[in-house]
Amino acid sequence: MMTTSYISSLSLWNAPRSGVGRLQAEIAKATQEIANGGRYADTGLALGNQVSRSFSLRQSAAEIAALKDGNGVTASRLSMTQAVLQQMQKSADAQFAALTALPVDKRLAALSASANDMMTSFTSLLNSSSDGQALFSGTNTGSYPLRDGAGATAKAAVLTAFQDAFGFAPSDARAANLTASQIQNFLEGTIAAQFGNPTWGTTWSQASSTTITSRISLSETATTSVSADAMPFRQLAQAATIAGIDFSGLSADAQAAVSGRVMGLLSKGSAGLVSIQADLGRSQSRITDANSRLDAQQTLITKEISGLESVDPVEAKTRLDAASTQLQMSYALTAQIQGLTLLKYLS
């Protein structure tokens, strides 16, 4: 027995439309994969239980990128610090050479003439900053290392100490009776103590004695700053301070002891700066090596991420074209069905 059934015009009309949502989703997915450079539109759905591996790799890649950015900033700061140290060292060496070229009896007068320049250059260089952060303040980068008026305060303290020790000023005529040995002991004892702790901190420095330690790789750290509390800076500050004192009342031998003390401090300060530069140079070299290793690690991680998440862009483009074609056909068929009506066949 033959049976008949009917096809509802509504069912026929809705049939082409039923796949539109799926085709639009496929188009959106393929478009996003192409726009993302060939990465899955939904990595969680595509990778399943491997998505945690993908997230871990991307976190490692972000950490490496952050380390490289930090190393760039640190390298810039170190480079500027080295430049300032070199300038400070050259200034000390030039002053030492100029005094060496003079007769002993002319050295104290030369020191007096250049004392202000010495102090101004020293304080200006030691208060150098980079991107708003003080270079020589240790971890206290928000403040300049030297206190305002430190040089004047130190000079007054030296004059007071001289008055307390001998009962008159160093420019007084009575100072001529002081021996070179007395002056040398005064400079190397009483005055040197004023540049030690705790006086250095109350008169000169507001820097932190703790230097900055930077993380330069996934497993390495390096010292990447200098503190104004380091001995070479104290020695140069002491030399500049003594140079600014009027010792004209001293005998020739005692004046020679003063200039000799200043020259010794300049020499020791310069040698100390060379040592600091060498230490920072090793840190700079370590940063360069660390960056090379980070580049290699980043390359490997990027390759592994690509292996997990990458979609063939050609295949994605093929799916996009196919879905777009099917969608257009669906729209066209729907339009044709909508145009069907029995009225066209009735007479």
Tab-separated table of C-alpha atoms in Angstrom:
chain	number	residue	atom	x	y	z
A	1	MET	CA	0.000	0.000	0.000
A	2	MET	CA	1.307	3.399	-0.913
A	3	THR	CA	1.365	6.121	1.708
A	4	THR	CA	1.801	9.796	1.175
A	5	SER	CA	3.305	12.475	3.375
A	6	TYR	CA	3.624	16.200	3.037
A	7	ILE	CA	6.462	18.597	3.317
A	8	SER	CA	5.572	21.705	5.188
A	9	SER	CA	6.597	24.883	3.380
A	10	LEU	CA	7.755	26.173	6.797
A	11	SER	CA	10.080	23.178	7.202
A	12	LEU	CA	11.409	23.674	3.679
A	13	TRP	CA	11.965	27.370	4.401
A	14	ASN	CA	13.781	26.717	7.682
A	15	ALA	CA	16.031	23.953	6.369
A	16	PRO	CA	18.672	26.195	4.753
A	17	ARG	CA	18.591	28.515	7.760
A	18	SER	CA	19.337	25.754	10.274
A	19	GLY	CA	23.051	25.703	9.414
A	20	VAL	CA	23.554	29.480	9.353
A	21	GLY	CA	24.570	29.697	13.033
A	22	ARG	CA	27.111	26.909	12.620
A	23	LEU	CA	28.553	28.494	9.468
A	24	GLN	CA	28.776	31.934	11.076
A	25	ALA	CA	30.572	30.432	14.094
A	26	GLU	CA	33.009	28.646	11.770
A	27	ILE	CA	33.668	31.865	9.859
A	28	ALA	CA	34.297	33.794	13.095
A	29	LYS	CA	36.613	31.048	14.327
A	30	ALA	CA	38.648	30.851	11.114
A	31	THR	CA	38.837	34.644	10.862
A	32	GLN	CA	40.159	34.909	14.433
A	33	GLU	CA	42.733	32.179	13.846
A	34	ILE	CA	44.033	34.003	10.775
A	35	ALA	CA	44.068	37.368	12.582
A	36	ASN	CA	45.925	35.840	15.574
A	37	GLY	CA	48.757	34.705	13.363
A	38	GLY	CA	47.665	31.102	13.125
A	39	ARG	CA	46.773	30.466	16.778
A	40	TYR	CA	43.715	28.486	17.854
A	41	ALA	CA	40.702	30.732	18.406
A	42	ASP	CA	39.883	28.778	21.587
A	43	THR	CA	43.046	27.155	22.933
A	44	GLY	CA	41.205	25.608	25.876
A	45	LEU	CA	38.775	23.801	23.598
A	46	ALA	CA	41.443	22.808	21.090
A	47	LEU	CA	44.133	21.636	23.536
A	48	GLY	CA	42.012	20.030	26.220
A	49	ASN	CA	44.164	18.837	29.125
A	50	GLN	CA	47.276	20.289	27.467
A	51	VAL	CA	46.051	23.848	27.980
A	52	SER	CA	47.821	23.997	31.363
A	53	ARG	CA	51.089	23.307	29.555
A	54	SER	CA	50.343	26.177	27.187
A	55	PHE	CA	49.602	28.577	30.043
A	56	SER	CA	52.807	27.558	31.835
A	57	LEU	CA	54.883	28.160	28.723
A	58	ARG	CA	53.298	31.560	28.135
A	59	GLN	CA	53.943	32.533	31.751
A	60	SER	CA	57.606	31.587	31.335
A	61	ALA	CA	57.787	33.605	28.106
A	62	ALA	CA	56.283	36.644	29.865
A	63	GLU	CA	58.762	36.275	32.736
A	64	ILE	CA	61.690	36.155	30.319
A	65	ALA	CA	60.394	39.227	28.486
A	66	ALA	CA	60.092	41.096	31.807
A	67	LEU	CA	63.641	40.090	32.763
A	68	LYS	CA	64.988	41.341	29.442
A	69	ASP	CA	63.168	44.659	29.855
A	70	GLY	CA	64.551	44.974	33.374
A	71	ASN	CA	68.032	44.139	32.161
A	72	GLY	CA	67.771	46.911	29.593
A	73	VAL	CA	66.964	49.478	32.281
A	74	THR	CA	69.679	48.104	34.559
A	75	ALA	CA	72.281	48.130	31.789
A	76	SER	CA	71.452	51.762	31.025
A	77	ARG	CA	71.829	52.712	34.688
A	78	LEU	CA	75.134	50.850	34.953
A	79	SER	CA	76.453	52.523	31.822
A	80	MET	CA	75.670	55.971	33.221
A	81	THR	CA	77.177	55.041	36.591
A	82	GLN	CA	80.374	53.941	34.869
A	83	ALA	CA	80.538	57.222	32.956
A	84	VAL	CA	80.212	59.244	36.175
A	85	LEU	CA	82.829	57.128	37.949
A	86	GLN	CA	85.253	57.576	35.067
A	87	GLN	CA	84.736	61.326	35.116
A	88	MET	CA	85.264	61.441	38.870
A	89	GLN	CA	88.401	59.324	38.594
A	90	LYS	CA	89.839	61.483	35.800
A	91	SER	CA	89.211	64.592	37.890
A	92	ALA	CA	91.069	63.095	40.874
A	93	ASP	CA	93.930	61.934	38.642
A	94	ALA	CA	94.213	65.363	37.011
A	95	GLN	CA	94.326	67.091	40.388
A	96	PHE	CA	96.960	64.643	41.628
A	97	ALA	CA	99.065	65.119	38.490
A	98	ALA	CA	98.828	68.908	38.754
A	99	LEU	CA	100.038	68.842	42.376
A	100	THR	CA	102.825	66.413	41.560
A	101	ALA	CA	104.139	68.781	38.882
A	102	LEU	CA	104.410	71.667	41.371
A	103	PRO	CA	107.161	72.327	43.894
A	104	VAL	CA	106.198	71.253	47.405
A	105	ASP	CA	105.965	74.827	48.641
A	106	LYS	CA	103.469	75.744	45.887
A	107	ARG	CA	101.054	72.853	46.386
A	108	LEU	CA	98.992	74.213	49.267
A	109	ALA	CA	98.293	77.466	47.419
A	110	ALA	CA	97.232	75.488	44.330
A	111	LEU	CA	94.902	73.395	46.488
A	112	SER	CA	93.304	76.488	47.989
A	113	ALA	CA	92.723	77.938	44.523
A	114	SER	CA	91.004	74.790	43.226
A	115	ALA	CA	89.203	73.731	46.417
A	116	ASN	CA	85.794	75.142	45.463
A	117	ASP	CA	85.924	73.514	42.028
A	118	MET	CA	86.941	70.193	43.587
A	119	MET	CA	84.031	70.243	46.012
A	120	THR	CA	81.494	71.414	43.413
A	121	SER	CA	82.567	68.749	40.904
A	122	PHE	CA	82.576	66.009	43.543
A	123	THR	CA	79.106	66.800	44.922
A	124	SER	CA	77.599	67.300	41.464
A	125	LEU	CA	78.890	63.992	40.133
A	126	LEU	CA	77.976	62.008	43.231
A	127	ASN	CA	74.424	63.396	43.090
A	128	SER	CA	73.964	62.218	39.485
A	129	SER	CA	70.661	60.563	38.607
A	130	SER	CA	69.089	58.548	35.807
A	131	ASP	CA	65.358	58.636	35.035
A	132	GLY	CA	64.752	60.409	38.333
A	133	GLN	CA	66.643	57.833	40.406
A	134	ALA	CA	69.892	58.683	42.194
A	135	LEU	CA	72.794	56.555	40.978
A	136	PHE	CA	74.833	56.497	44.174
A	137	SER	CA	72.154	56.244	46.870
A	138	GLY	CA	72.147	52.458	47.083
A	139	THR	CA	68.609	51.201	47.575
A	140	ASN	CA	67.475	54.700	48.630
A	141	THR	CA	67.170	55.814	44.998
A	142	GLY	CA	64.526	58.432	45.742
A	143	SER	CA	66.981	60.755	47.530
A	144	TYR	CA	70.277	62.305	46.485
A	145	PRO	CA	73.162	60.708	48.388
A	146	LEU	CA	74.752	63.923	49.648
A	147	ARG	CA	73.015	66.218	52.109
A	148	ASP	CA	72.578	69.878	51.220
A	149	GLY	CA	75.487	71.976	52.487
A	150	ALA	CA	77.519	68.921	53.486
A	151	GLY	CA	80.781	70.479	52.312
A	152	ALA	CA	80.291	73.659	54.323
A	153	THR	CA	79.279	71.672	57.411
A	154	ALA	CA	82.359	69.448	57.119
A	155	LYS	CA	84.661	72.445	56.670
A	156	ALA	CA	83.256	74.097	59.801
A	157	ALA	CA	83.732	70.830	61.718
A	158	VAL	CA	87.418	70.683	60.678
A	159	LEU	CA	88.027	74.262	61.805
A	160	THR	CA	86.304	73.557	65.128
A	161	ALA	CA	88.353	70.405	65.640
A	162	PHE	CA	91.570	72.317	64.906
A	163	GLN	CA	90.599	75.026	67.379
A	164	ASP	CA	89.772	72.410	70.021
A	165	ALA	CA	93.025	70.532	69.429
A	166	PHE	CA	95.466	73.451	69.325
A	167	GLY	CA	93.651	76.475	70.729
A	168	PHE	CA	93.817	78.640	67.597
A	169	ALA	CA	92.847	78.627	63.902
A	170	PRO	CA	95.092	77.053	61.235
A	171	SER	CA	95.582	80.503	59.677
A	172	ASP	CA	96.768	81.987	62.996
A	173	ALA	CA	100.425	82.979	63.235
A	174	ARG	CA	100.802	80.696	66.261
A	175	ALA	CA	100.150	77.720	63.949
A	176	ALA	CA	103.717	78.127	62.671
A	177	ASN	CA	104.939	76.429	65.839
A	178	LEU	CA	103.096	73.199	65.013
A	179	THR	CA	105.250	70.419	63.642
A	180	ALA	CA	104.562	68.414	60.506
A	181	SER	CA	104.085	65.339	62.698
A	182	GLN	CA	101.406	67.075	64.780
A	183	ILE	CA	99.506	68.142	61.671
A	184	GLN	CA	99.826	64.715	60.105
A	185	ASN	CA	98.478	63.019	63.240
A	186	PHE	CA	95.621	65.536	63.382
A	187	LEU	CA	94.649	64.927	59.762
A	188	GLU	CA	94.978	61.134	59.862
A	189	GLY	CA	93.313	60.820	63.264
A	190	THR	CA	90.817	63.520	64.212
A	191	ILE	CA	89.831	64.608	60.703
A	192	ALA	CA	89.764	61.116	59.198
A	193	ALA	CA	87.342	60.108	61.973
A	194	GLN	CA	84.897	62.769	60.778
A	195	PHE	CA	84.559	60.817	57.513
A	196	GLY	CA	83.942	57.512	59.274
A	197	ASN	CA	80.740	56.226	60.855
A	198	PRO	CA	78.554	57.620	62.287
A	199	THR	CA	79.711	61.158	61.418
A	200	TRP	CA	79.707	60.459	57.688
A	201	GLY	CA	76.002	59.635	57.861
A	202	THR	CA	75.033	62.703	59.873
A	203	THR	CA	77.168	65.207	57.944
A	204	TRP	CA	77.434	63.899	54.390
A	205	SER	CA	75.415	60.898	53.384
A	206	GLN	CA	71.730	60.064	53.246
A	207	ALA	CA	72.371	57.118	50.956
A	208	SER	CA	71.699	53.523	51.904
A	209	SER	CA	74.820	51.454	52.420
A	210	THR	CA	72.907	48.537	50.875
A	211	THR	CA	73.410	48.400	47.116
A	212	ILE	CA	70.790	47.273	44.605
A	213	THR	CA	70.721	43.581	43.725
A	214	SER	CA	68.920	42.893	40.440
A	215	ARG	CA	67.546	39.611	39.127
A	216	ILE	CA	69.146	39.259	35.692
A	217	SER	CA	67.989	35.782	34.664
A	218	LEU	CA	65.718	33.005	35.861
A	219	SER	CA	68.393	31.882	38.355
A	220	GLU	CA	70.911	34.749	38.726
A	221	THR	CA	71.214	38.035	40.561
A	222	ALA	CA	73.891	40.732	40.329
A	223	THR	CA	74.923	43.849	42.243
A	224	THR	CA	73.934	46.739	39.991
A	225	SER	CA	74.519	49.944	41.937
A	226	VAL	CA	77.041	51.785	44.098
A	227	SER	CA	76.540	53.501	47.444
A	228	ALA	CA	78.013	56.886	48.274
A	229	ASP	CA	79.055	55.299	51.573
A	230	ALA	CA	81.878	53.455	49.785
A	231	MET	CA	85.370	54.373	50.990
A	232	PRO	CA	86.648	56.009	47.743
A	233	PHE	CA	83.911	58.666	47.957
A	234	ARG	CA	84.747	59.400	51.582
A	235	GLN	CA	88.404	59.791	50.669
A	236	LEU	CA	87.660	62.231	47.852
A	237	ALA	CA	85.275	64.198	50.076
A	238	GLN	CA	87.976	64.383	52.715
A	239	ALA	CA	90.536	65.594	50.178
A	240	ALA	CA	88.207	68.334	48.922
A	241	THR	CA	87.372	69.418	52.479
A	242	ILE	CA	91.004	69.671	53.612
A	243	ALA	CA	91.879	71.549	50.416
A	244	GLY	CA	89.334	74.216	51.340
A	245	ILE	CA	90.874	74.986	54.754
A	246	ASP	CA	93.180	77.975	55.099
A	247	PHE	CA	96.386	76.482	56.484
A	248	SER	CA	98.471	79.563	55.686
A	249	GLY	CA	99.633	79.922	59.303
A	250	LEU	CA	101.486	76.585	59.232
A	251	SER	CA	105.198	76.199	58.688
A	252	ALA	CA	106.492	75.008	55.314
A	253	ASP	CA	106.976	71.445	56.592
A	254	ALA	CA	103.484	71.338	58.102
A	255	GLN	CA	101.979	72.698	54.886
A	256	ALA	CA	103.802	69.961	52.993
A	257	ALA	CA	102.175	67.439	55.340
A	258	VAL	CA	98.750	68.893	54.442
A	259	SER	CA	99.328	68.750	50.687
A	260	GLY	CA	100.827	65.261	51.050
A	261	ARG	CA	97.716	64.105	52.888
A	262	VAL	CA	95.454	65.492	50.170
A	263	MET	CA	97.522	63.866	47.443
A	264	GLY	CA	97.406	60.533	49.266
A	265	LEU	CA	93.639	60.731	49.552
A	266	LEU	CA	93.288	61.588	45.857
A	267	SER	CA	95.480	58.627	44.905
A	268	LYS	CA	93.619	56.160	47.152
A	269	GLY	CA	90.248	57.520	46.045
A	270	SER	CA	91.151	57.119	42.377
A	271	ALA	CA	92.368	53.549	42.902
A	272	GLY	CA	89.151	52.741	44.760
A	273	LEU	CA	87.054	54.105	41.898
A	274	VAL	CA	88.934	51.859	39.468
A	275	SER	CA	88.069	48.867	41.657
A	276	ILE	CA	84.390	49.860	41.753
A	277	GLN	CA	84.349	50.244	37.970
A	278	ALA	CA	85.819	46.768	37.605
A	279	ASP	CA	83.108	45.290	39.841
A	280	LEU	CA	80.368	47.021	37.866
A	281	GLY	CA	82.017	45.899	34.628
A	282	ARG	CA	81.698	42.288	35.740
A	283	SER	CA	78.007	42.869	36.449
A	284	GLN	CA	77.585	44.395	32.979
A	285	SER	CA	79.245	41.358	31.418
A	286	ARG	CA	76.984	39.017	33.385
A	287	ILE	CA	73.916	40.909	32.164
A	288	THR	CA	75.082	40.583	28.549
A	289	ASP	CA	75.606	36.829	28.999
A	290	ALA	CA	72.262	36.492	30.778
A	291	ASN	CA	70.473	38.239	27.909
A	292	SER	CA	72.011	35.783	25.441
A	293	ARG	CA	70.742	32.852	27.489
A	294	LEU	CA	67.314	34.468	27.861
A	295	ASP	CA	67.130	34.904	24.074
A	296	ALA	CA	67.895	31.217	23.575
A	297	GLN	CA	65.309	30.188	26.186
A	298	GLN	CA	62.724	32.492	24.653
A	299	THR	CA	63.315	30.964	21.215
A	300	LEU	CA	62.784	27.431	22.546
A	301	ILE	CA	59.649	28.387	24.482
A	302	THR	CA	58.181	30.241	21.499
A	303	LYS	CA	58.795	27.193	19.333
A	304	GLU	CA	57.083	24.906	21.845
A	305	ILE	CA	54.105	27.256	22.189
A	306	SER	CA	53.803	27.371	18.437
A	307	GLY	CA	53.786	23.562	18.284
A	308	LEU	CA	50.921	23.436	20.768
A	309	GLU	CA	48.751	26.339	19.631
A	310	SER	CA	49.479	26.914	15.971
A	311	VAL	CA	46.934	26.414	13.232
A	312	ASP	CA	47.922	26.047	9.583
A	313	PRO	CA	46.932	29.458	8.136
A	314	VAL	CA	46.347	27.905	4.703
A	315	GLU	CA	43.948	25.352	6.199
A	316	ALA	CA	42.210	28.093	8.197
A	317	LYS	CA	41.800	30.169	5.021
A	318	THR	CA	40.345	27.147	3.203
A	319	ARG	CA	37.799	26.602	5.995
A	320	LEU	CA	36.916	30.297	5.934
A	321	ASP	CA	36.329	30.281	2.189
A	322	ALA	CA	34.276	27.079	2.325
A	323	ALA	CA	32.095	28.319	5.177
A	324	SER	CA	31.604	31.686	3.478
A	325	THR	CA	30.545	29.967	0.244
A	326	GLN	CA	28.102	27.688	2.063
A	327	LEU	CA	26.658	30.646	3.955
A	328	GLN	CA	26.074	32.589	0.740
A	329	MET	CA	24.413	29.522	-0.800
A	330	SER	CA	22.198	29.193	2.273
A	331	TYR	CA	21.166	32.842	2.035
A	332	ALA	CA	20.438	32.456	-1.698
A	333	LEU	CA	18.370	29.272	-1.221
A	334	THR	CA	16.400	30.840	1.614
A	335	ALA	CA	15.573	33.816	-0.600
A	336	GLN	CA	14.380	31.519	-3.373
A	337	ILE	CA	12.155	29.523	-1.017
A	338	GLN	CA	10.667	32.707	0.377
A	339	GLY	CA	9.672	33.582	-3.166
A	340	LEU	CA	7.654	30.374	-3.625
A	341	THR	CA	3.862	30.805	-3.490
A	342	LEU	CA	0.895	28.764	-4.825
A	343	LEU	CA	-0.616	31.934	-6.108
A	344	LYS	CA	1.785	31.777	-9.037
A	345	TYR	CA	0.216	28.509	-10.161
A	346	LEU	CA	-3.429	29.394	-9.689
A	347	SER	CA	-5.368	30.657	-12.658
